mmCIF file with all atom_site columns, C-alpha atoms in Angstrom:
data_model
loop_
_atom_site.group_PDB
_atom_site.id
_atom_site.type_symbol
_atom_site.label_atom_id
_atom_site.label_alt_id
_atom_site.label_comp_id
_atom_site.label_asym_id
_atom_site.label_entity_id
_atom_site.label_seq_id
_atom_site.pdbx_PDB_ins_code
_atom_site.Cartn_x
_atom_site.Cartn_y
_atom_site.Cartn_z
_atom_site.occupancy
_atom_site.B_iso_or_equiv
_atom_site.pdbx_formal_charge
_atom_site.auth_seq_id
_atom_site.auth_comp_id
_atom_site.auth_asym_id
_atom_site.auth_atom_id
_atom_site.pdbx_PDB_model_num
ATOM 1   C CA . MET A 1 1   ? 5.898   23.126  19.589  1.00 45.00 ? 1   MET A CA 1
ATOM 2   C CA . VAL A 1 2   ? 8.689   20.876  18.304  1.00 47.00 ? 2   VAL A CA 1
ATOM 3   C CA . LYS A 1 3   ? 9.800   20.126  21.869  1.00 53.00 ? 3   LYS A CA 1
ATOM 4   C CA . VAL A 1 4   ? 6.225   19.184  22.833  1.00 47.00 ? 4   VAL A CA 1
ATOM 5   C CA . SER A 1 5   ? 5.970   16.888  19.787  1.00 54.00 ? 5   SER A CA 1
ATOM 6   C CA . ARG A 1 6   ? 9.228   15.170  20.720  1.00 59.00 ? 6   ARG A CA 1
ATOM 7   C CA . PHE A 1 7   ? 8.021   14.745  24.300  1.00 54.00 ? 7   PHE A CA 1
ATOM 8   C CA . TYR A 1 8   ? 4.842   12.958  23.208  1.00 53.00 ? 8   TYR A CA 1
ATOM 9   C CA . ARG A 1 9   ? 6.808   10.656  20.919  1.00 58.00 ? 9   ARG A CA 1
ATOM 10  C CA . SER A 1 10  ? 8.701   9.410   23.969  1.00 62.00 ? 10  SER A CA 1
ATOM 11  C CA . VAL A 1 11  ? 5.480   8.515   25.824  1.00 63.00 ? 11  VAL A CA 1
ATOM 12  C CA . PRO A 1 12  ? 4.873   4.733   25.766  1.00 61.00 ? 12  PRO A CA 1
ATOM 13  C CA . GLY A 1 13  ? 2.001   3.861   23.472  1.00 65.00 ? 13  GLY A CA 1
ATOM 14  C CA . PHE A 1 14  ? 1.849   7.311   21.837  1.00 60.00 ? 14  PHE A CA 1
ATOM 15  C CA . ARG A 1 15  ? 2.424   5.987   18.306  1.00 68.00 ? 15  ARG A CA 1
ATOM 16  C CA . ARG A 1 16  ? -0.308  3.379   18.770  1.00 71.00 ? 16  ARG A CA 1
ATOM 17  C CA . ILE A 1 17  ? -2.770  6.039   19.978  1.00 72.00 ? 17  ILE A CA 1
ATOM 18  C CA . LYS A 1 18  ? -1.844  8.409   17.149  1.00 70.00 ? 18  LYS A CA 1
ATOM 19  C CA . ARG A 1 19  ? -2.232  5.598   14.604  1.00 69.00 ? 19  ARG A CA 1
ATOM 20  C CA . ALA A 1 20  ? -5.725  4.776   15.907  1.00 76.00 ? 20  ALA A CA 1
ATOM 21  C CA . TRP A 1 21  ? -6.639  8.491   15.868  1.00 64.00 ? 21  TRP A CA 1
ATOM 22  C CA . ARG A 1 22  ? -5.415  8.961   12.304  1.00 73.00 ? 22  ARG A CA 1
ATOM 23  C CA . SER A 1 23  ? -7.200  5.786   11.201  1.00 74.00 ? 23  SER A CA 1
ATOM 24  C CA . ARG A 1 24  ? -10.532 7.524   11.797  1.00 72.00 ? 24  ARG A CA 1
ATOM 25  C CA . GLY A 1 25  ? -9.514  10.486  9.672   1.00 74.00 ? 25  GLY A CA 1
ATOM 26  C CA . PHE A 1 26  ? -8.649  12.885  12.483  1.00 73.00 ? 26  PHE A CA 1
ATOM 27  C CA . GLY A 1 27  ? -5.817  15.279  11.686  1.00 74.00 ? 27  GLY A CA 1
ATOM 28  C CA . ILE A 1 28  ? -5.794  14.414  7.982   1.00 85.00 ? 28  ILE A CA 1
ATOM 29  C CA . HIS A 1 29  ? -6.153  17.505  5.808   1.00 82.00 ? 29  HIS A CA 1
ATOM 30  C CA . SER A 1 30  ? -5.838  15.931  2.370   1.00 91.00 ? 30  SER A CA 1
ATOM 31  C CA . PRO A 1 31  ? -9.284  15.068  0.912   1.00 94.00 ? 31  PRO A CA 1
ATOM 32  C CA . PHE A 1 32  ? -7.733  12.202  -1.055  1.00 95.00 ? 32  PHE A CA 1
ATOM 33  C CA . ALA A 1 33  ? -5.962  10.706  1.978   1.00 94.00 ? 33  ALA A CA 1
ATOM 34  C CA . PHE A 1 34  ? -9.061  11.085  4.179   1.00 95.00 ? 34  PHE A CA 1
ATOM 35  C CA . ARG A 1 35  ? -11.304 9.298   1.684   1.00 95.00 ? 35  ARG A CA 1
ATOM 36  C CA . PHE A 1 36  ? -8.690  6.644   0.866   1.00 96.00 ? 36  PHE A CA 1
ATOM 37  C CA . ILE A 1 37  ? -8.099  5.753   4.524   1.00 94.00 ? 37  ILE A CA 1
ATOM 38  C CA . THR A 1 38  ? -11.722 5.818   5.670   1.00 94.00 ? 38  THR A CA 1
ATOM 39  C CA . CYS A 1 39  ? -13.452 4.454   2.546   1.00 94.00 ? 39  CYS A CA 1
ATOM 40  C CA . VAL A 1 40  ? -10.868 2.104   0.978   1.00 96.00 ? 40  VAL A CA 1
ATOM 41  C CA . LEU A 1 41  ? -8.274  0.908   3.486   1.00 96.00 ? 41  LEU A CA 1
ATOM 42  C CA . ARG A 1 42  ? -10.744 0.645   6.376   1.00 93.00 ? 42  ARG A CA 1
ATOM 43  C CA . GLN A 1 43  ? -13.833 -0.232  4.346   1.00 92.00 ? 43  GLN A CA 1
ATOM 44  C CA . ARG A 1 44  ? -15.812 -2.929  6.163   1.00 89.00 ? 44  ARG A CA 1
ATOM 45  C CA . SER A 1 45  ? -18.705 -3.309  3.708   1.00 91.00 ? 45  SER A CA 1
ATOM 46  C CA . HIS A 1 46  ? -19.193 -6.547  1.798   1.00 92.00 ? 46  HIS A CA 1
ATOM 47  C CA . TYR A 1 47  ? -17.947 -6.483  -1.805  1.00 92.00 ? 47  TYR A CA 1
ATOM 48  C CA . TYR A 1 48  ? -19.341 -8.681  -4.564  1.00 91.00 ? 48  TYR A CA 1
ATOM 49  C CA . GLY A 1 49  ? -16.129 -10.731 -4.879  1.00 93.00 ? 49  GLY A CA 1
ATOM 50  C CA . TYR A 1 50  ? -15.622 -11.491 -1.198  1.00 97.00 ? 50  TYR A CA 1
ATOM 51  C CA . ASP A 1 51  ? -17.503 -14.808 -1.119  1.00 96.00 ? 51  ASP A CA 1
ATOM 52  C CA . ARG A 1 52  ? -15.319 -16.151 -3.918  1.00 96.00 ? 52  ARG A CA 1
ATOM 53  C CA . LEU A 1 53  ? -12.155 -14.884 -2.232  1.00 97.00 ? 53  LEU A CA 1
ATOM 54  C CA . ARG A 1 54  ? -13.137 -16.548 1.052   1.00 97.00 ? 54  ARG A CA 1
ATOM 55  C CA . SER A 1 55  ? -13.496 -19.870 -0.739  1.00 97.00 ? 55  SER A CA 1
ATOM 56  C CA . LEU A 1 56  ? -10.012 -19.511 -2.269  1.00 96.00 ? 56  LEU A CA 1
ATOM 57  C CA . ALA A 1 57  ? -8.140  -18.121 0.734   1.00 97.00 ? 57  ALA A CA 1
ATOM 58  C CA . GLU A 1 58  ? -6.427  -20.336 3.273   1.00 95.00 ? 58  GLU A CA 1
ATOM 59  C CA . GLY A 1 59  ? -7.494  -18.688 6.490   1.00 95.00 ? 59  GLY A CA 1
ATOM 60  C CA . ARG A 1 60  ? -8.723  -15.273 7.587   1.00 96.00 ? 60  ARG A CA 1
ATOM 61  C CA . SER A 1 61  ? -5.374  -13.495 7.235   1.00 95.00 ? 61  SER A CA 1
ATOM 62  C CA . GLU A 1 62  ? -4.996  -14.512 3.594   1.00 97.00 ? 62  GLU A CA 1
ATOM 63  C CA . PHE A 1 63  ? -8.579  -13.464 2.863   1.00 97.00 ? 63  PHE A CA 1
ATOM 64  C CA . LEU A 1 64  ? -8.048  -10.023 4.430   1.00 96.00 ? 64  LEU A CA 1
ATOM 65  C CA . ARG A 1 65  ? -4.983  -9.445  2.250   1.00 97.00 ? 65  ARG A CA 1
ATOM 66  C CA . ALA A 1 66  ? -6.824  -10.543 -0.873  1.00 97.00 ? 66  ALA A CA 1
ATOM 67  C CA . ALA A 1 67  ? -9.771  -8.311  0.033   1.00 98.00 ? 67  ALA A CA 1
ATOM 68  C CA . LEU A 1 68  ? -7.407  -5.350  0.438   1.00 98.00 ? 68  LEU A CA 1
ATOM 69  C CA . ILE A 1 69  ? -5.919  -5.981  -3.015  1.00 98.00 ? 69  ILE A CA 1
ATOM 70  C CA . PHE A 1 70  ? -9.448  -6.254  -4.420  1.00 98.00 ? 70  PHE A CA 1
ATOM 71  C CA . ARG A 1 71  ? -10.359 -2.825  -2.989  1.00 98.00 ? 71  ARG A CA 1
ATOM 72  C CA . LEU A 1 72  ? -7.107  -1.262  -4.187  1.00 98.00 ? 72  LEU A CA 1
ATOM 73  C CA . VAL A 1 73  ? -7.661  -2.467  -7.738  1.00 97.00 ? 73  VAL A CA 1
ATOM 74  C CA . CYS A 1 74  ? -11.229 -1.117  -7.655  1.00 96.00 ? 74  CYS A CA 1
ATOM 75  C CA . GLU A 1 75  ? -9.903  2.219   -6.370  1.00 97.00 ? 75  GLU A CA 1
ATOM 76  C CA . PHE A 1 76  ? -6.943  2.789   -8.690  1.00 96.00 ? 76  PHE A CA 1
ATOM 77  C CA . VAL A 1 77  ? -8.201  0.925   -11.818 1.00 95.00 ? 77  VAL A CA 1
ATOM 78  C CA . PRO A 1 78  ? -4.722  0.148   -13.237 1.00 96.00 ? 78  PRO A CA 1
ATOM 79  C CA . ASP A 1 79  ? -4.434  -1.172  -16.781 1.00 95.00 ? 79  ASP A CA 1
ATOM 80  C CA . THR A 1 80  ? -1.650  -3.591  -15.751 1.00 95.00 ? 80  THR A CA 1
ATOM 81  C CA . VAL A 1 81  ? -1.015  -5.417  -12.486 1.00 96.00 ? 81  VAL A CA 1
ATOM 82  C CA . VAL A 1 82  ? 2.299   -7.197  -11.889 1.00 94.00 ? 82  VAL A CA 1
ATOM 83  C CA . VAL A 1 83  ? 2.058   -9.831  -9.145  1.00 95.00 ? 83  VAL A CA 1
ATOM 84  C CA . GLU A 1 84  ? 5.106   -11.515 -7.660  1.00 92.00 ? 84  GLU A CA 1
ATOM 85  C CA . ALA A 1 85  ? 4.982   -15.136 -8.820  1.00 88.00 ? 85  ALA A CA 1
ATOM 86  C CA . ASP A 1 86  ? 5.394   -16.791 -5.401  1.00 90.00 ? 86  ASP A CA 1
ATOM 87  C CA . LEU A 1 87  ? 2.431   -15.031 -3.756  1.00 95.00 ? 87  LEU A CA 1
ATOM 88  C CA . PRO A 1 88  ? -0.695  -17.101 -2.922  1.00 95.00 ? 88  PRO A CA 1
ATOM 89  C CA . ALA A 1 89  ? -2.992  -17.705 -5.902  1.00 96.00 ? 89  ALA A CA 1
ATOM 90  C CA . VAL A 1 90  ? -5.808  -15.830 -4.145  1.00 97.00 ? 90  VAL A CA 1
ATOM 91  C CA . ILE A 1 91  ? -3.900  -12.544 -4.675  1.00 97.00 ? 91  ILE A CA 1
ATOM 92  C CA . SER A 1 92  ? -4.003  -12.935 -8.461  1.00 97.00 ? 92  SER A CA 1
ATOM 93  C CA . ALA A 1 93  ? -7.617  -14.107 -8.197  1.00 97.00 ? 93  ALA A CA 1
ATOM 94  C CA . SER A 1 94  ? -8.542  -10.925 -6.320  1.00 98.00 ? 94  SER A CA 1
ATOM 95  C CA . VAL A 1 95  ? -7.150  -8.828  -9.202  1.00 97.00 ? 95  VAL A CA 1
ATOM 96  C CA . ARG A 1 96  ? -9.155  -10.769 -11.784 1.00 96.00 ? 96  ARG A CA 1
ATOM 97  C CA . LEU A 1 97  ? -12.332 -10.563 -9.696  1.00 96.00 ? 97  LEU A CA 1
ATOM 98  C CA . ALA A 1 98  ? -11.958 -6.811  -9.253  1.00 97.00 ? 98  ALA A CA 1
ATOM 99  C CA . ASP A 1 99  ? -11.598 -6.136  -12.994 1.00 95.00 ? 99  ASP A CA 1
ATOM 100 C CA . SER A 1 100 ? -11.347 -8.852  -15.640 1.00 94.00 ? 100 SER A CA 1
ATOM 101 C CA . ARG A 1 101 ? -10.083 -6.323  -18.227 1.00 95.00 ? 101 ARG A CA 1
ATOM 102 C CA . ILE A 1 102 ? -6.776  -5.783  -16.396 1.00 95.00 ? 102 ILE A CA 1
ATOM 103 C CA . ARG A 1 103 ? -3.641  -7.266  -17.910 1.00 94.00 ? 103 ARG A CA 1
ATOM 104 C CA . LEU A 1 104 ? -2.287  -9.492  -15.138 1.00 95.00 ? 104 LEU A CA 1
ATOM 105 C CA . ILE A 1 105 ? 1.404   -10.412 -15.214 1.00 93.00 ? 105 ILE A CA 1
ATOM 106 C CA . GLU A 1 106 ? 2.778   -12.943 -12.755 1.00 88.00 ? 106 GLU A CA 1
ATOM 107 C CA . SER A 1 107 ? 6.496   -12.391 -12.578 1.00 82.00 ? 107 SER A CA 1
ATOM 108 C CA . GLY A 1 108 ? 9.412   -13.431 -10.441 1.00 69.00 ? 108 GLY A CA 1
ATOM 109 C CA . GLY A 1 109 ? 11.249  -10.183 -11.114 1.00 63.00 ? 109 GLY A CA 1
ATOM 110 C CA . MET A 1 110 ? 10.975  -7.429  -13.682 1.00 66.00 ? 110 MET A CA 1
ATOM 111 C CA . ASP A 1 111 ? 13.029  -4.278  -14.065 1.00 71.00 ? 111 ASP A CA 1
ATOM 112 C CA . VAL A 1 112 ? 11.048  -2.318  -16.659 1.00 74.00 ? 112 VAL A CA 1
ATOM 113 C CA . LEU A 1 113 ? 7.425   -1.319  -17.128 1.00 79.00 ? 113 LEU A CA 1
ATOM 114 C CA . PRO A 1 114 ? 5.487   -3.762  -19.344 1.00 77.00 ? 114 PRO A CA 1
ATOM 115 C CA . ASP A 1 115 ? 5.071   -2.499  -22.922 1.00 79.00 ? 115 ASP A CA 1
ATOM 116 C CA . GLY A 1 116 ? 1.923   -0.471  -23.528 1.00 77.00 ? 116 GLY A CA 1
ATOM 117 C CA . SER A 1 117 ? 1.223   0.159   -19.834 1.00 82.00 ? 117 SER A CA 1
ATOM 118 C CA . THR A 1 118 ? 0.083   3.567   -18.661 1.00 83.00 ? 118 THR A CA 1
ATOM 119 C CA . THR A 1 119 ? -0.960  2.774   -15.089 1.00 89.00 ? 119 THR A CA 1
ATOM 120 C CA . VAL A 1 120 ? 0.797   -0.092  -13.310 1.00 92.00 ? 120 VAL A CA 1
ATOM 121 C CA . MET A 1 121 ? 0.223   -1.657  -9.912  1.00 95.00 ? 121 MET A CA 1
ATOM 122 C CA . LEU A 1 122 ? 3.011   -3.838  -8.528  1.00 94.00 ? 122 LEU A CA 1
ATOM 123 C CA . ILE A 1 123 ? 2.215   -6.342  -5.757  1.00 94.00 ? 123 ILE A CA 1
ATOM 124 C CA . CYS A 1 124 ? 5.246   -7.795  -3.939  1.00 92.00 ? 124 CYS A CA 1
ATOM 125 C CA . GLY A 1 125 ? 5.522   -10.162 -1.023  1.00 91.00 ? 125 GLY A CA 1
ATOM 126 C CA . LYS A 1 126 ? 8.495   -9.099  1.056   1.00 83.00 ? 126 LYS A CA 1
ATOM 127 C CA . ILE A 1 127 ? 11.303  -6.602  0.615   1.00 75.00 ? 127 ILE A CA 1
ATOM 128 C CA . THR A 1 128 ? 14.151  -6.771  3.079   1.00 62.00 ? 128 THR A CA 1
ATOM 129 C CA . PRO A 1 129 ? 15.851  -3.634  4.392   1.00 58.00 ? 129 PRO A CA 1
ATOM 130 C CA . ASP A 1 130 ? 18.926  -4.466  2.297   1.00 55.00 ? 130 ASP A CA 1
ATOM 131 C CA . ASP A 1 131 ? 16.773  -4.732  -0.853  1.00 57.00 ? 131 ASP A CA 1
ATOM 132 C CA . ALA A 1 132 ? 15.010  -1.462  -0.102  1.00 61.00 ? 132 ALA A CA 1
ATOM 133 C CA . ASP A 1 133 ? 18.323  0.348   0.390   1.00 62.00 ? 133 ASP A CA 1
ATOM 134 C CA . ALA A 1 134 ? 19.888  -1.124  -2.738  1.00 54.00 ? 134 ALA A CA 1
ATOM 135 C CA . SER A 1 135 ? 20.296  0.798   -5.943  1.00 45.00 ? 135 SER A CA 1
ATOM 136 C CA . GLN A 1 136 ? 18.078  -0.093  -8.868  1.00 41.00 ? 136 GLN A CA 1
ATOM 137 C CA . ASP A 1 137 ? 21.039  -1.620  -10.707 1.00 39.00 ? 137 ASP A CA 1
ATOM 138 C CA . SER A 1 138 ? 21.854  -4.075  -7.921  1.00 37.00 ? 138 SER A CA 1
ATOM 139 C CA . SER A 1 139 ? 18.376  -5.145  -6.841  1.00 41.00 ? 139 SER A CA 1
ATOM 140 C CA . ALA A 1 140 ? 16.007  -7.145  -9.039  1.00 41.00 ? 140 ALA A CA 1
ATOM 141 C CA . GLY A 1 141 ? 12.751  -5.323  -9.549  1.00 52.00 ? 141 GLY A CA 1
ATOM 142 C CA . HIS A 1 142 ? 13.956  -1.924  -8.333  1.00 66.00 ? 142 HIS A CA 1
ATOM 143 C CA . GLY A 1 143 ? 14.079  -0.555  -11.861 1.00 79.00 ? 143 GLY A CA 1
ATOM 144 C CA . LEU A 1 144 ? 10.369  -1.333  -12.082 1.00 85.00 ? 144 LEU A CA 1
ATOM 145 C CA . ILE A 1 145 ? 9.610   0.257   -8.696  1.00 90.00 ? 145 ILE A CA 1
ATOM 146 C CA . ASP A 1 146 ? 11.465  3.430   -9.650  1.00 89.00 ? 146 ASP A CA 1
ATOM 147 C CA . SER A 1 147 ? 9.637   3.525   -12.998 1.00 89.00 ? 147 SER A CA 1
ATOM 148 C CA . ILE A 1 148 ? 6.280   3.153   -11.246 1.00 92.00 ? 148 ILE A CA 1
ATOM 149 C CA . PHE A 1 149 ? 7.193   5.907   -8.794  1.00 93.00 ? 149 PHE A CA 1
ATOM 150 C CA . SER A 1 150 ? 8.105   8.230   -11.660 1.00 90.00 ? 150 SER A CA 1
ATOM 151 C CA . GLN A 1 151 ? 5.004   7.467   -13.759 1.00 89.00 ? 151 GLN A CA 1
ATOM 152 C CA . GLY A 1 152 ? 2.283   7.672   -11.133 1.00 91.00 ? 152 GLY A CA 1
ATOM 153 C CA . GLY A 1 153 ? 1.640   4.013   -10.389 1.00 94.00 ? 153 GLY A CA 1
ATOM 154 C CA . VAL A 1 154 ? 0.974   2.007   -7.236  1.00 97.00 ? 154 VAL A CA 1
ATOM 155 C CA . VAL A 1 155 ? 3.347   -0.295  -5.337  1.00 96.00 ? 155 VAL A CA 1
ATOM 156 C CA . VAL A 1 156 ? 1.982   -2.649  -2.671  1.00 97.00 ? 156 VAL A CA 1
ATOM 157 C CA . ILE A 1 157 ? 4.398   -4.483  -0.354  1.00 96.00 ? 157 ILE A CA 1
ATOM 158 C CA . LEU A 1 158 ? 2.519   -7.106  1.660   1.00 96.00 ? 158 LEU A CA 1
ATOM 159 C CA . ASP A 1 159 ? 5.339   -7.707  4.164   1.00 93.00 ? 159 ASP A CA 1
ATOM 160 C CA . ALA A 1 160 ? 7.372   -4.543  4.687   1.00 90.00 ? 160 ALA A CA 1
ATOM 161 C CA . ASP A 1 161 ? 9.138   -3.920  7.981   1.00 89.00 ? 161 ASP A CA 1
ATOM 162 C CA . ARG A 1 162 ? 9.530   -0.322  9.140   1.00 89.00 ? 162 ARG A CA 1
ATOM 163 C CA . ARG A 1 163 ? 13.058  0.143   7.842   1.00 90.00 ? 163 ARG A CA 1
ATOM 164 C CA . SER A 1 164 ? 12.123  -1.151  4.394   1.00 89.00 ? 164 SER A CA 1
ATOM 165 C CA . TYR A 1 165 ? 9.020   1.031   4.327   1.00 93.00 ? 165 TYR A CA 1
ATOM 166 C CA . LEU A 1 166 ? 10.932  4.181   5.265   1.00 92.00 ? 166 LEU A CA 1
ATOM 167 C CA . SER A 1 167 ? 13.647  3.421   2.728   1.00 91.00 ? 167 SER A CA 1
ATOM 168 C CA . LEU A 1 168 ? 11.146  3.043   -0.113  1.00 92.00 ? 168 LEU A CA 1
ATOM 169 C CA . ALA A 1 169 ? 9.199   6.104   1.057   1.00 94.00 ? 169 ALA A CA 1
ATOM 170 C CA . ARG A 1 170 ? 12.384  8.165   0.753   1.00 93.00 ? 170 ARG A CA 1
ATOM 171 C CA . ARG A 1 171 ? 12.641  7.139   -2.911  1.00 92.00 ? 171 ARG A CA 1
ATOM 172 C CA . MET A 1 172 ? 9.291   8.770   -3.730  1.00 93.00 ? 172 MET A CA 1
ATOM 173 C CA . LYS A 1 173 ? 9.503   12.311  -5.031  1.00 93.00 ? 173 LYS A CA 1
ATOM 174 C CA . PHE A 1 174 ? 5.725   12.952  -4.924  1.00 94.00 ? 174 PHE A CA 1
ATOM 175 C CA . GLY A 1 175 ? 2.554   11.214  -3.796  1.00 96.00 ? 175 GLY A CA 1
ATOM 176 C CA . MET A 1 176 ? 1.548   9.418   -0.610  1.00 97.00 ? 176 MET A CA 1
ATOM 177 C CA . SER A 1 177 ? 2.374   6.249   1.270   1.00 97.00 ? 177 SER A CA 1
ATOM 178 C CA . PHE A 1 178 ? 0.279   4.307   3.772   1.00 97.00 ? 178 PHE A CA 1
ATOM 179 C CA . THR A 1 179 ? 1.353   1.576   6.176   1.00 95.00 ? 179 THR A CA 1
ATOM 180 C CA . ASN A 1 180 ? -0.078  -0.410  9.070   1.00 93.00 ? 180 ASN A CA 1
ATOM 181 C CA . ARG A 1 181 ? 3.428   -1.518  10.151  1.00 86.00 ? 181 ARG A CA 1
ATOM 182 C CA . ARG A 1 182 ? 3.166   -4.613  7.942   1.00 90.00 ? 182 ARG A CA 1
ATOM 183 C CA . THR A 1 183 ? 1.614   -3.785  4.584   1.00 96.00 ? 183 THR A CA 1
ATOM 184 C CA . ALA A 1 184 ? 2.845   -0.706  2.717   1.00 97.00 ? 184 ALA A CA 1
ATOM 185 C CA . ILE A 1 185 ? 1.089   1.081   -0.143  1.00 97.00 ? 185 ILE A CA 1
ATOM 186 C CA . PHE A 1 186 ? 2.813   3.738   -2.254  1.00 98.00 ? 186 PHE A CA 1
ATOM 187 C CA . PHE A 1 187 ? 0.821   5.934   -4.639  1.00 97.00 ? 187 PHE A CA 1
ATOM 188 C CA . SER A 1 188 ? 3.064   8.324   -6.552  1.00 94.00 ? 188 SER A CA 1
ATOM 189 C CA . ARG A 1 189 ? 0.609   10.703  -8.219  1.00 93.00 ? 189 ARG A CA 1
ATOM 190 C CA . ALA A 1 190 ? 2.319   13.974  -9.138  1.00 92.00 ? 190 ALA A CA 1
ATOM 191 C CA . ASP A 1 191 ? -0.565  16.231  -8.076  1.00 93.00 ? 191 ASP A CA 1
ATOM 192 C CA . LEU A 1 192 ? -0.604  14.918  -4.504  1.00 94.00 ? 192 LEU A CA 1
ATOM 193 C CA . PRO A 1 193 ? 1.568   16.443  -1.763  1.00 93.00 ? 193 PRO A CA 1
ATOM 194 C CA . ARG A 1 194 ? 4.368   14.239  -0.477  1.00 96.00 ? 194 ARG A CA 1
ATOM 195 C CA . GLN A 1 195 ? 2.968   12.701  2.742   1.00 95.00 ? 195 GLN A CA 1
ATOM 196 C CA . ASP A 1 196 ? 3.262   9.437   4.704   1.00 95.00 ? 196 ASP A CA 1
ATOM 197 C CA . PHE A 1 197 ? 0.529   7.948   6.898   1.00 94.00 ? 197 PHE A CA 1
ATOM 198 C CA . GLU A 1 198 ? 0.720   5.201   9.515   1.00 92.00 ? 198 GLU A CA 1
ATOM 199 C CA . VAL A 1 199 ? -2.821  3.925   10.112  1.00 93.00 ? 199 VAL A CA 1
ATOM 200 C CA . ASN A 1 200 ? -4.699  0.757   11.033  1.00 91.00 ? 200 ASN A CA 1
ATOM 201 C CA . PHE A 1 201 ? -6.246  -1.231  8.198   1.00 91.00 ? 201 PHE A CA 1
#
């Protein structure tokens, strides 16, 4: 069976076909992962905040990212969201539109969880492979990422190459990660099995 699996991995286009297959929920046994992929990541319905986000976004790509953040906030309902300061303003706007009660912190780099936070979502722009491989003491913000991983929060990397994604995924001790080869989402809930999914969204 292992030899057959390795053979298919060497077939050109196999990963792309498998990603498309998984994106529709096939082969996914976790009820949480199935619902999250099909009803949140790949949700195509119109949300109440989308018109406002379209007016704020500069182009379709920026709107799609903001809409994804909007859906993630609605799904996870964090009490605190930390947004990297140099991200487009529409990203912070999508958090506020999703839930005005959330404490929104725009920060250039933090290394500890904000005081009084129980559920934190961190939204970053880009993490290089060197940053992802660095220890928490030598990389700004990695103390925060490790704290979120240990306390059941959510980390969203909007521009994560494959090496960075795999490096951060290895740091998780429990929970699930999802990537479309560009955006990476890590949800470290202790009651979820440790799994990684590459899907289209």
